[in-house]
Coordinates of C-alpha atoms in Angstrom, one line a residue:
M1 CA 0.0 0.0 0.0
K2 CA 1.4 3.4 -1.0
V3 CA 1.2 6.2 1.5
N4 CA 1.2 9.7 0.5
L5 CA 3.5 11.2 3.1
F6 CA 2.9 14.8 2.1
A7 CA -0.7 14.5 2.2
L8 CA -0.6 13.1 5.7
G9 CA 1.1 16.3 6.9
G10 CA 4.0 16.6 9.4
A11 CA 2.2 15.2 12.4
A12 CA 0.9 12.1 10.6
L13 CA 4.3 11.6 9.0
L14 CA 5.9 11.4 12.4
G15 CA 3.5 8.7 13.5
V16 CA 4.2 6.8 10.3
L17 CA 7.9 7.1 10.5
V18 CA 7.8 5.9 14.3
S19 CA 5.6 2.8 13.5
G20 CA 8.6 1.2 11.8
C21 CA 10.9 1.7 14.6
A22 CA 11.2 0.9 18.3
F23 CA 8.0 1.5 20.1
D24 CA 8.1 5.0 21.5
P25 CA 4.8 6.7 22.2
Y26 CA 6.3 9.9 23.4
T27 CA 7.6 10.5 19.7
M28 CA 4.2 9.7 18.2
A29 CA 1.9 12.5 17.3
R30 CA -1.8 12.9 17.9
V31 CA -2.7 12.4 14.2
S32 CA -6.5 11.9 14.2
P33 CA -9.8 12.8 16.1
R34 CA -9.4 9.5 17.7
D35 CA -6.2 10.9 19.4
T36 CA -7.5 14.3 20.1
T37 CA -11.4 14.7 20.6
D38 CA -13.0 11.2 20.4
M39 CA -13.9 9.7 23.7
Y40 CA -15.9 6.6 24.8
V41 CA -18.3 7.3 27.5
D42 CA -20.1 4.4 29.5
A43 CA -23.3 6.2 30.2
G44 CA -24.5 3.2 32.5
A45 CA -21.5 3.0 34.8
D46 CA -22.0 3.5 38.5
A47 CA -20.6 6.8 39.9
P48 CA -17.1 6.2 41.2
R49 CA -16.9 5.2 44.8
V50 CA -14.3 6.7 47.0
S51 CA -13.1 4.4 49.8
G52 CA -12.1 6.0 53.0
K53 CA -9.6 3.2 53.6
T54 CA -6.1 4.5 53.6
E55 CA -4.2 1.5 55.1
K56 CA -2.9 -1.2 53.1
A57 CA -4.2 -4.8 53.5
K58 CA -1.7 -7.0 55.3
V59 CA -0.9 -10.2 53.5
A60 CA 0.9 -13.1 55.0
V61 CA 2.6 -15.8 52.8
K62 CA 3.0 -19.4 54.0
V63 CA 5.1 -21.7 51.9
S64 CA 4.8 -25.4 52.2
L65 CA 7.0 -28.1 50.5
G66 CA 4.4 -30.8 51.5
A67 CA 6.0 -34.3 51.0
Y68 CA 9.3 -32.8 50.0
A69 CA 9.9 -30.8 53.1
D70 CA 12.8 -33.0 54.3
K71 CA 14.5 -33.1 51.0
K72 CA 18.1 -31.9 50.8
G73 CA 18.4 -28.4 49.2
Y74 CA 14.8 -27.7 48.9
E75 CA 15.0 -24.5 51.0
G76 CA 15.8 -22.7 47.6
V77 CA 12.6 -24.0 46.2
A78 CA 10.5 -22.6 49.2
D79 CA 12.5 -19.3 48.8
A80 CA 11.7 -19.1 45.1
M81 CA 7.9 -19.5 45.9
D82 CA 8.0 -16.9 48.6
S83 CA 9.9 -14.3 46.5
G84 CA 7.8 -14.9 43.4
I85 CA 4.6 -14.0 45.4
N86 CA 6.2 -11.2 47.2
A87 CA 7.6 -9.6 44.3
D88 CA 4.1 -9.1 42.7
L89 CA 2.0 -8.5 45.7
A90 CA 4.4 -5.9 47.3
N91 CA 4.2 -3.7 44.4
F92 CA 0.2 -3.8 44.3
A93 CA -1.2 -0.6 45.5
F94 CA -3.3 -2.1 48.4
F95 CA -1.2 -4.9 49.7
E96 CA 1.6 -5.0 52.3
I97 CA 3.6 -8.2 52.9
V98 CA 4.0 -8.8 56.7
D99 CA 6.6 -10.8 58.6
R100 CA 5.5 -14.4 58.6
K101 CA 7.8 -16.3 61.0
S102 CA 6.0 -15.4 64.2
L103 CA 2.6 -15.2 62.6
F104 CA 2.4 -19.1 61.9
A105 CA 4.2 -20.2 65.1
L106 CA 0.9 -21.3 66.5
V107 CA -0.8 -22.6 63.3
N108 CA -0.2 -26.1 62.4
E109 CA 0.7 -26.5 58.6
S110 CA -1.9 -29.2 58.1
V111 CA -4.6 -26.6 58.9
L112 CA -3.5 -24.3 56.3
T113 CA -3.3 -27.0 53.5
S114 CA -6.7 -28.6 54.5
D115 CA -9.9 -28.1 52.5
N116 CA -11.4 -25.9 55.2
P117 CA -8.5 -24.1 57.0
F118 CA -10.8 -22.0 59.1
E119 CA -12.5 -25.1 60.7
A120 CA -9.9 -25.4 63.5
N121 CA -10.5 -21.7 64.4
T122 CA -6.7 -21.1 64.7
L123 CA -6.2 -18.6 61.9
S124 CA -7.7 -15.8 64.0
Q125 CA -4.3 -15.8 65.6
V126 CA -2.7 -14.6 62.4
E127 CA -2.5 -10.7 62.3
A128 CA -3.1 -10.4 58.6
D129 CA -6.0 -9.5 56.4
Y130 CA -5.2 -12.2 53.9
I131 CA -3.1 -15.5 53.9
V132 CA -1.5 -17.0 51.0
V133 CA -0.7 -20.7 51.2
A134 CA 1.7 -21.9 48.5
R135 CA 2.4 -25.7 48.3
L136 CA 4.6 -27.9 46.2
T137 CA 2.2 -30.8 45.3
S138 CA 4.1 -33.1 43.0
M139 CA 7.1 -33.3 40.6
V140 CA 8.3 -35.7 37.9
V141 CA 11.7 -35.9 36.2
N142 CA 11.4 -37.4 32.8
L143 CA 13.6 -37.4 29.6
R144 CA 15.8 -34.5 30.8
K145 CA 12.6 -32.4 31.6
L146 CA 11.1 -31.6 35.0
S147 CA 7.4 -31.0 35.5
A148 CA 5.8 -30.0 38.8
Q149 CA 2.5 -28.9 40.3
F150 CA 2.1 -26.0 42.8
D151 CA -1.2 -25.4 44.6
F152 CA -2.2 -22.0 46.0
K153 CA -4.9 -20.7 48.2
W154 CA -6.0 -17.1 48.9
L155 CA -7.7 -16.8 52.3
D156 CA -9.7 -13.9 53.5
V157 CA -9.1 -13.9 57.5
A158 CA -11.9 -11.5 58.3
S159 CA -14.7 -13.3 56.5
Q160 CA -13.0 -16.7 57.0
R161 CA -13.3 -17.7 53.4
V162 CA -11.1 -19.4 50.9
V163 CA -11.5 -16.8 48.1
M164 CA -9.4 -18.4 45.5
T165 CA -7.7 -21.7 44.9
K166 CA -5.5 -22.3 41.9
S167 CA -3.3 -25.2 40.8
V168 CA -0.4 -24.1 38.5
T169 CA 1.7 -26.5 36.3
P170 CA 4.3 -24.2 34.8
D171 CA 5.7 -24.7 31.3
S172 CA 8.3 -27.4 31.7
K173 CA 11.0 -25.5 29.8
Y174 CA 13.9 -26.1 32.2
V175 CA 16.0 -28.9 30.5
L176 CA 18.3 -30.5 32.8
G177 CA 21.9 -30.0 31.5
I178 CA 23.6 -33.3 32.6
Y179 CA 21.0 -36.1 32.7
N180 CA 21.5 -39.8 33.3
A181 CA 19.1 -42.6 34.1
S182 CA 19.7 -42.4 37.9
M183 CA 18.2 -38.8 37.9
Q184 CA 14.8 -40.2 37.1
N185 CA 14.3 -41.1 40.7
D186 CA 16.6 -38.6 42.3
D187 CA 14.6 -35.6 43.2
S188 CA 17.5 -34.2 45.3
N189 CA 19.9 -34.0 42.4
S190 CA 21.4 -30.4 42.3
A191 CA 20.3 -29.8 38.7
V192 CA 16.8 -31.0 39.6
V193 CA 16.5 -28.7 42.6
A194 CA 17.8 -25.8 40.5
A195 CA 15.3 -26.3 37.8
L196 CA 12.5 -26.9 40.3
S197 CA 13.3 -23.6 42.0
K198 CA 12.9 -21.8 38.6
L199 CA 9.5 -23.5 38.1
A200 CA 8.4 -22.6 41.7
G201 CA 9.3 -19.0 41.0
D202 CA 7.3 -19.0 37.7
A203 CA 4.3 -20.6 39.4
A204 CA 4.3 -18.2 42.4
K205 CA 4.4 -15.2 39.9
Q206 CA 1.4 -16.6 37.9
F207 CA -0.7 -17.0 41.1
A208 CA 0.2 -13.6 42.3
H209 CA -0.7 -12.0 38.9
A210 CA -4.1 -13.8 39.2
I211 CA -4.6 -12.2 42.6
T212 CA -3.8 -8.7 41.3
L213 CA -6.2 -9.1 38.5
K214 CA -8.9 -10.0 41.0
Y215 CA -8.4 -6.8 43.1
M216 CA -7.6 -4.5 40.2
P217 CA -9.8 -1.4 39.8
P218 CA -11.7 -0.8 36.5
V219 CA -8.9 0.2 33.9
R220 CA -9.5 2.9 31.3
V221 CA -7.6 4.3 28.2
M222 CA -6.3 7.8 29.2
E223 CA -5.0 8.9 25.8
T224 CA -3.9 7.5 22.4
R225 CA -1.3 8.6 20.0
G226 CA -0.3 7.6 16.4
N227 CA -4.0 7.2 15.3
G228 CA -4.6 4.7 18.1
A229 CA -1.3 2.8 17.7
A230 CA -0.3 3.5 21.2
A231 CA -2.8 3.7 24.2
R232 CA -1.8 4.9 27.7
I233 CA -3.9 3.1 30.5
S234 CA -4.7 4.1 34.1
I235 CA -2.6 1.6 35.9
G236 CA 1.1 0.8 36.1
K237 CA 3.6 -0.4 38.5
N238 CA 1.2 0.5 41.4
Y239 CA -0.9 -2.5 40.3
G240 CA 1.8 -4.9 39.5
L241 CA 1.8 -4.5 35.7
E242 CA 4.7 -5.7 33.8
Q243 CA 6.2 -5.3 30.3
G244 CA 4.8 -8.1 28.1
N245 CA 1.4 -8.5 30.0
M246 CA -1.3 -8.7 27.4
V247 CA -4.4 -6.8 27.4
C248 CA -7.8 -6.6 25.7
F249 CA -9.7 -3.2 25.0
Y250 CA -13.5 -3.4 25.2
E251 CA -16.7 -1.3 25.6
I252 CA -19.9 -2.0 27.4
V253 CA -23.0 -2.2 25.1
D254 CA -26.7 -2.7 25.5
N255 CA -27.6 -6.0 23.9
S256 CA -31.0 -6.2 25.6
A257 CA -33.1 -5.5 22.4
L258 CA -31.4 -8.5 21.0
G259 CA -32.1 -10.7 23.9
G260 CA -28.8 -10.1 25.3
K261 CA -27.5 -8.4 28.4
K262 CA -28.1 -4.8 29.2
R263 CA -24.6 -4.4 29.9
D264 CA -22.5 -6.8 27.7
F265 CA -18.7 -6.8 26.8
C266 CA -17.9 -5.8 23.3
D267 CA -14.1 -6.5 22.6
L268 CA -12.5 -3.9 20.3
A269 CA -8.7 -4.8 20.0
S270 CA -5.7 -6.5 21.8
G271 CA -2.3 -5.2 22.7
T272 CA 0.9 -5.6 24.6
V273 CA 2.2 -3.7 27.5
E274 CA 5.4 -2.1 26.3
I275 CA 6.3 0.8 28.8
V276 CA 5.3 0.5 32.5
E277 CA 5.4 3.8 34.6
A278 CA 4.6 4.5 38.2
D279 CA 0.7 4.8 37.7
S280 CA 0.2 4.3 34.1
A281 CA 1.4 2.1 31.1
W282 CA 1.7 2.4 27.4
I283 CA 0.1 -0.3 25.2
K284 CA 1.1 -1.2 21.7
V285 CA -2.3 -1.8 20.0
N286 CA -2.6 -4.6 17.6
D287 CA -3.8 -3.5 14.0
P288 CA -4.9 0.0 15.2
D289 CA -6.3 0.8 11.7
K290 CA -9.0 -2.0 12.1
T291 CA -10.1 -1.1 15.6
N292 CA -11.5 2.0 17.5
V293 CA -9.4 2.2 20.7
R294 CA -9.7 5.7 22.0
K295 CA -9.9 7.6 25.3
G296 CA -12.3 6.1 27.9
V297 CA -12.5 2.5 26.6
Y298 CA -12.1 -0.2 29.1
V299 CA -9.0 -2.5 29.4
R300 CA -8.8 -6.1 30.6
V301 CA -5.5 -7.4 31.6
L302 CA -5.2 -10.9 30.6
E303 CA -3.9 -13.5 33.0
G304 CA -0.2 -14.3 32.5
Q305 CA 1.4 -14.1 29.0
D306 CA -0.5 -17.1 27.6
K307 CA -0.2 -16.8 23.9
D308 CA -3.2 -19.2 23.3
V309 CA -5.5 -16.9 25.5
F310 CA -4.2 -13.9 23.8
N311 CA -4.8 -15.4 20.3
N312 CA -8.3 -16.6 21.2
V313 CA -9.3 -13.1 22.3
W314 CA -7.9 -11.7 19.1
S315 CA -9.6 -14.3 16.9
T316 CA -13.0 -13.4 18.4
I317 CA -12.6 -9.7 17.5
H318 CA -11.8 -10.5 13.9

């Protein structure tokens, strides 16, 4: 397709030139009404509610190695789970990680890992608003690859509810460098433990990301540039957003006349987080010419960086 650069004008020319370079929204011009005056307004949205809560919610993390607790060298696996959760939740605007050693001194581990951890009525002794229980459930060494399952729980202490449970089996991408048949049943081999620690960190970050998505406020587009090629959204590091996270842009539409919902989701486009700032982030929008991403539209952060989930969302739009 030929582009008449002179007809586009200086501002548009800048946007075209940038599109072929590294993503830099600050050098992109506002080249169309979509970038300047157009705005999506959700007429049916509730008025924003202002919370009087200023204190952060206290989160305690309990890591369990389950049947592998006595295995040699597995302290690193526990540390990887602990730090993987802490790294994400500590950056979330409403959470504060508290010291755990003294908190769980009077709580038996079997209580935390049971189906009903509040039944024993001992968790009231834990001075935290929420408790994360992270547990290594199983692992298998097979053909120079390691696979493992990690189970997580998110407990609400005040309401005594198990709010979320999640089993995570991370992508078994850690190939054991030196492998022999004896490693098949040697789960204390140093190479196995090192690979398991990496899987534990990946699993913990996946769970922490799922938690941040659950408590994330409504996210909106604040501005666009380059005719919708770049969109700045209303959250950033303050809600644990990371470069590479995938998002979906959507509007709320009234489908009641067609027998649908009065407030229904209508996906517009997908994109990838490219630049994360303190309280905002820039998204590279996929195929901006075929979409209508503009100021005010909603943004849904997708769980993890799952290419299949991302592609499924994109295929439904087109």
